[in-house]
PDB file of C-alpha atoms in Angstrom:
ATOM      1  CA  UNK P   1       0.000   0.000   0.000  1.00 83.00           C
ATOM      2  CA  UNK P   2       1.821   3.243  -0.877  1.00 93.00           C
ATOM      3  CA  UNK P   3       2.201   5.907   1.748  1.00 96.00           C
ATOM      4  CA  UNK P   4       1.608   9.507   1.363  1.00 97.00           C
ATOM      5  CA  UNK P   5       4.665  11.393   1.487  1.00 97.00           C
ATOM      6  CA  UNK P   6       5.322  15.591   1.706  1.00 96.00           C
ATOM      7  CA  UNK P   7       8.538  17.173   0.302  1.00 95.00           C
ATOM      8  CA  UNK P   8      10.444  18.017   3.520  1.00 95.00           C
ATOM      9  CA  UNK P   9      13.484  19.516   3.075  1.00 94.00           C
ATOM     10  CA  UNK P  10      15.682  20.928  -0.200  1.00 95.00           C
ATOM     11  CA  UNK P  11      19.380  20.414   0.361  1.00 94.00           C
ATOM     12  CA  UNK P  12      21.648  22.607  -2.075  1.00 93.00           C
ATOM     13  CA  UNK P  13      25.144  22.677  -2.193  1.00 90.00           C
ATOM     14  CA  UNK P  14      27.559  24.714  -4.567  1.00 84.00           C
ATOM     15  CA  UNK P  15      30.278  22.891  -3.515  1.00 85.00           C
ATOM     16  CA  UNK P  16      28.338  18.987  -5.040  1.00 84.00           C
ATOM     17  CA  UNK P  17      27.176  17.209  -8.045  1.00 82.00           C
ATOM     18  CA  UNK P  18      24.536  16.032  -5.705  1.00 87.00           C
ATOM     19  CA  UNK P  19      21.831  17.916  -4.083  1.00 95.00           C
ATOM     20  CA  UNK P  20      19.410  16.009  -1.511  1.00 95.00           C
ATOM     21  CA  UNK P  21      15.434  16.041  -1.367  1.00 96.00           C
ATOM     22  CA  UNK P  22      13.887  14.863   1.936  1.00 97.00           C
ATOM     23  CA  UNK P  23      10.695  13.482   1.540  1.00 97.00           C
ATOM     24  CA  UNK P  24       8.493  12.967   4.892  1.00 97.00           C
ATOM     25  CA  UNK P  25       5.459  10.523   5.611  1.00 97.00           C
ATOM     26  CA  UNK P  26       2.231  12.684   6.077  1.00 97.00           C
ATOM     27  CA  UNK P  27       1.129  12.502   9.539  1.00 95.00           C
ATOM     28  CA  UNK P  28       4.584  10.210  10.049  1.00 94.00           C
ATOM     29  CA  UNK P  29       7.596   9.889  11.595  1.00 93.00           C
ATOM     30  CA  UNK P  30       9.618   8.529   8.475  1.00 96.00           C
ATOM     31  CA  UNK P  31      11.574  10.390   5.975  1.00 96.00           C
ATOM     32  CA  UNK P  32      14.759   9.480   3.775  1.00 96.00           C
ATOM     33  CA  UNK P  33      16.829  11.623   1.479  1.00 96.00           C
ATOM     34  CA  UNK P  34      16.746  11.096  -2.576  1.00 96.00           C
ATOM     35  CA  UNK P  35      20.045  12.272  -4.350  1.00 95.00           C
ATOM     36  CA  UNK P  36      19.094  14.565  -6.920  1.00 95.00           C
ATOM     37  CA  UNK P  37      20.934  16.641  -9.536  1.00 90.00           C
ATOM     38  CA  UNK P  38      21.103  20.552  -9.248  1.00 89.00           C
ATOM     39  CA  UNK P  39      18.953  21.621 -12.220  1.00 87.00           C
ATOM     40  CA  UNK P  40      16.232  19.388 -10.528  1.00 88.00           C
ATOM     41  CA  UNK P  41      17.030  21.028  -6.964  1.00 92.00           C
ATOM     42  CA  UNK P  42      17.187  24.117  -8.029  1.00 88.00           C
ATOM     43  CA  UNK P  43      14.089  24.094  -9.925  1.00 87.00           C
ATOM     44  CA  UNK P  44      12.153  21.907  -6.890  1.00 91.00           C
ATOM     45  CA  UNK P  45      13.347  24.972  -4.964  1.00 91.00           C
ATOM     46  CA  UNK P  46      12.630  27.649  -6.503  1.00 87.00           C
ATOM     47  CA  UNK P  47       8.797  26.194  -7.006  1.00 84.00           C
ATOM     48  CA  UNK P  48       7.662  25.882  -3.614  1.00 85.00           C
ATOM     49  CA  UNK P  49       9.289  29.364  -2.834  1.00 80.00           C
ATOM     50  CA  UNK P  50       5.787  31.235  -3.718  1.00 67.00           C
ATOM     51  CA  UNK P  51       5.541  33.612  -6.565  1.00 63.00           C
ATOM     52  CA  UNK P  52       8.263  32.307  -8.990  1.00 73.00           C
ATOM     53  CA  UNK P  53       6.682  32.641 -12.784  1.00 78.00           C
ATOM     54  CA  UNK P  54      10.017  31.060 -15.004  1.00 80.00           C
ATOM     55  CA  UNK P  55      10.144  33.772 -17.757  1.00 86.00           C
ATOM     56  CA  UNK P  56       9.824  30.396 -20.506  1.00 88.00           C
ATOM     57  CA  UNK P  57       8.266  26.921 -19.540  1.00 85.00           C
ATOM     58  CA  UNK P  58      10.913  24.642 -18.408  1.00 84.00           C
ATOM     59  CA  UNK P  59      10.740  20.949 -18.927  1.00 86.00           C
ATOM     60  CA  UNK P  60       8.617  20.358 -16.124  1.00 85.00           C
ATOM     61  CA  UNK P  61       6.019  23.007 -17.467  1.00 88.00           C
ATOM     62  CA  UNK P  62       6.510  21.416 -20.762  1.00 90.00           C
ATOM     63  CA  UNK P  63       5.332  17.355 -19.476  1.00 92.00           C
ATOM     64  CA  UNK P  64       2.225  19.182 -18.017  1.00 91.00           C
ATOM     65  CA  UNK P  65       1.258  21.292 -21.241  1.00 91.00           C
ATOM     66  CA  UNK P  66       1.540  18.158 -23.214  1.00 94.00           C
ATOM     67  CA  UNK P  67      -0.466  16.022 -20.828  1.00 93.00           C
ATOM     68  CA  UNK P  68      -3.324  18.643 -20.385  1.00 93.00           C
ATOM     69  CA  UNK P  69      -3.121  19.419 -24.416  1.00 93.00           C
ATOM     70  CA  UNK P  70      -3.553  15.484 -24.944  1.00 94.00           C
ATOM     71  CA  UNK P  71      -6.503  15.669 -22.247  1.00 94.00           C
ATOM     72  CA  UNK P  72      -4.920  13.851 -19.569  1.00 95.00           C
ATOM     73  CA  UNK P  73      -4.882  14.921 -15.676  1.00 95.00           C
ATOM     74  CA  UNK P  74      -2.015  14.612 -13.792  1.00 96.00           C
ATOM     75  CA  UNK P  75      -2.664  12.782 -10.747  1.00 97.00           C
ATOM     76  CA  UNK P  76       0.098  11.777  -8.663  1.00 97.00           C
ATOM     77  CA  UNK P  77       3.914  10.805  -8.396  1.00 97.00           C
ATOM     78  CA  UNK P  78       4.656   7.194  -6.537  1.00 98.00           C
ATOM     79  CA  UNK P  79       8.496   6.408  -5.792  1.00 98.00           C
ATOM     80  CA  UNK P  80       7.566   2.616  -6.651  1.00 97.00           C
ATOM     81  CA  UNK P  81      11.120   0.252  -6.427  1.00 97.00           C
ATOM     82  CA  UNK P  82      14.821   1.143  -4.622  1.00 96.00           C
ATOM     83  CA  UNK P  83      17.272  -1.010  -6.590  1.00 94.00           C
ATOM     84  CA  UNK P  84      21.181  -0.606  -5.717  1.00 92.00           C
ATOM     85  CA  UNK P  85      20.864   2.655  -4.107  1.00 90.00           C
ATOM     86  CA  UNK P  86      18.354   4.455  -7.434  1.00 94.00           C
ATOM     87  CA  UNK P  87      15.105   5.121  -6.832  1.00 97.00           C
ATOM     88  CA  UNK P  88      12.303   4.617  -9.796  1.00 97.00           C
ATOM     89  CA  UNK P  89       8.986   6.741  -9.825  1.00 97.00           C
ATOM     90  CA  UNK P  90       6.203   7.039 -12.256  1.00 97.00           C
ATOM     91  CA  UNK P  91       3.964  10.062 -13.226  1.00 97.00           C
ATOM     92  CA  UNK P  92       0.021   8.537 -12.668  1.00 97.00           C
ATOM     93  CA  UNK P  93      -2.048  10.554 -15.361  1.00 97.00           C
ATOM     94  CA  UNK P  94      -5.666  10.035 -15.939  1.00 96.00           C
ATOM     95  CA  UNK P  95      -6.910  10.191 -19.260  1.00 96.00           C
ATOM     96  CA  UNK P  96     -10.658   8.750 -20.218  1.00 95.00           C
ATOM     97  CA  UNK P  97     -11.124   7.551 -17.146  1.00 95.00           C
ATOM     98  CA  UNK P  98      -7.978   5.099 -17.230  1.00 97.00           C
ATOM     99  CA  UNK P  99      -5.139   5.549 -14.877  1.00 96.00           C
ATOM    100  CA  UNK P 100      -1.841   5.511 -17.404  1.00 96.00           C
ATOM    101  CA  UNK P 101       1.883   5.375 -15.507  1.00 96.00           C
ATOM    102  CA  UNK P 102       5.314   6.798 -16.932  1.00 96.00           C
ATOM    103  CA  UNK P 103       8.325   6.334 -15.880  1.00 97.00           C
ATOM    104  CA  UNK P 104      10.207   9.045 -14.303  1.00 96.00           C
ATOM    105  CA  UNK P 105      12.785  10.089 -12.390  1.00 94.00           C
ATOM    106  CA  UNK P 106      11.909  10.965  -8.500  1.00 95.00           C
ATOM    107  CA  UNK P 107      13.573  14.341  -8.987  1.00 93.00           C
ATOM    108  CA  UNK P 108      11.555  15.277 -12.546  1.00 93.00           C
ATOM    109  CA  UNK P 109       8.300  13.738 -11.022  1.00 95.00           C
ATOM    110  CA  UNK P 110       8.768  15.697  -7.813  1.00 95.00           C
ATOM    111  CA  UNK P 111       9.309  18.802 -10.016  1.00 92.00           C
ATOM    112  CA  UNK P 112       6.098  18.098 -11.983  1.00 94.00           C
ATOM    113  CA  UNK P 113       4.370  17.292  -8.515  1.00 94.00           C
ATOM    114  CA  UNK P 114       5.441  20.909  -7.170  1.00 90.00           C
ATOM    115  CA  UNK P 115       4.437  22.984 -10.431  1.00 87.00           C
ATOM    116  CA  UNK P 116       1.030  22.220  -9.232  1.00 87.00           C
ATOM    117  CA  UNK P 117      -0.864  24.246  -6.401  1.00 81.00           C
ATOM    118  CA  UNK P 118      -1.376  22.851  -4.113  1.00 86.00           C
ATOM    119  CA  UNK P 119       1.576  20.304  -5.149  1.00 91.00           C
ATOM    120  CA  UNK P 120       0.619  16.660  -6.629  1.00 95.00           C
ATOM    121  CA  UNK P 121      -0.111  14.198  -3.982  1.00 97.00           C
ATOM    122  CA  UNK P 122       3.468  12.014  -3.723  1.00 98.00           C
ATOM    123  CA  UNK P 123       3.515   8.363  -3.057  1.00 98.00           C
ATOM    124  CA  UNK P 124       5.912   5.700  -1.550  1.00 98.00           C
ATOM    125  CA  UNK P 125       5.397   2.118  -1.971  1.00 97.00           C
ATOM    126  CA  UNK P 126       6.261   0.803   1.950  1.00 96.00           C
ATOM    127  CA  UNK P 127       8.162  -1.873   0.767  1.00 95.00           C
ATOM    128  CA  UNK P 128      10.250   1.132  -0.483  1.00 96.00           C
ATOM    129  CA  UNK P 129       9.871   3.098   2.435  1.00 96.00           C
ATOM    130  CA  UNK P 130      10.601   0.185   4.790  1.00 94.00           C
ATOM    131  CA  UNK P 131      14.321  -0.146   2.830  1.00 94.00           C
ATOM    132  CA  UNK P 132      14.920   3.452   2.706  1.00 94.00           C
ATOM    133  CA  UNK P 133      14.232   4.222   5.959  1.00 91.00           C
ATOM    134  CA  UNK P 134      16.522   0.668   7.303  1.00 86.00           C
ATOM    135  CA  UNK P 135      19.173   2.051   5.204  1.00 62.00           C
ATOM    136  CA  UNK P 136      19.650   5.135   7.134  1.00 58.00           C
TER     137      UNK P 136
END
């Protein structure tokens, strides 16, 4: 059963190829870090800071024109499998009443999530919550 999950903390650092995403189980105690790259940090970052309009869509802006333009609804994100230390997500759209998955990256799907307000709901299958959380 997947478990809701809220972005917690946004980790950036000049001085790394690798930024860090917390993400924290609504009404939880759990939370685990997902390694991200900085395009994807910055960009998760600068969404959830309130007011920021980029001045052209960025790729993010572009997977939701495309889905609304085809007719779908974006639905949720769901971190789905852990497999040597990567994490694997899929974008749930809804399209004609049928529920259609794509993979993604967690950081891209988390940007899509966060382009949305209020953000899309975001999803961890427990069997992947259960290792992330044992790995810490």
């Amino acid at each position: 059963m997947p478990v809701q999950m809220q972005l917690a903390r946004i980790i950036i650092s000049e001085i790394s190829d690798n930024q860090v995403i917390y993400l924290q189980e609504v009404g939880g105690e759990r939370q685990f870090p997902i390694l991200i790259g900085i395009f994807e940090a910055t960009n998760i970052d600068r969404r959830v800071k309130e007011g920021y309009q980029p001045p052209r869509p960025l790729t993010h802006d572009l997977i939701v024109g495309v889905a609304e333009e085809l007719g779908a609804e974006l639905e949720s994100v769901v971190i789905s499998d852990l497999q040597e230390h990567t994490y694997f997500a899929q974008l749930r759209l809804k399209k004609d009443g049928e529920i259609i998955e794509i993979d993604a990256r967690p950081s891209d799907a988390i940007a899509v999530a966060v382009t949305f307000d209020p953000p899309l709901p975001i999803f961890v299958n427990e069997d992947v919550l259960a290792q992330a959380t044992s790995d810490q």
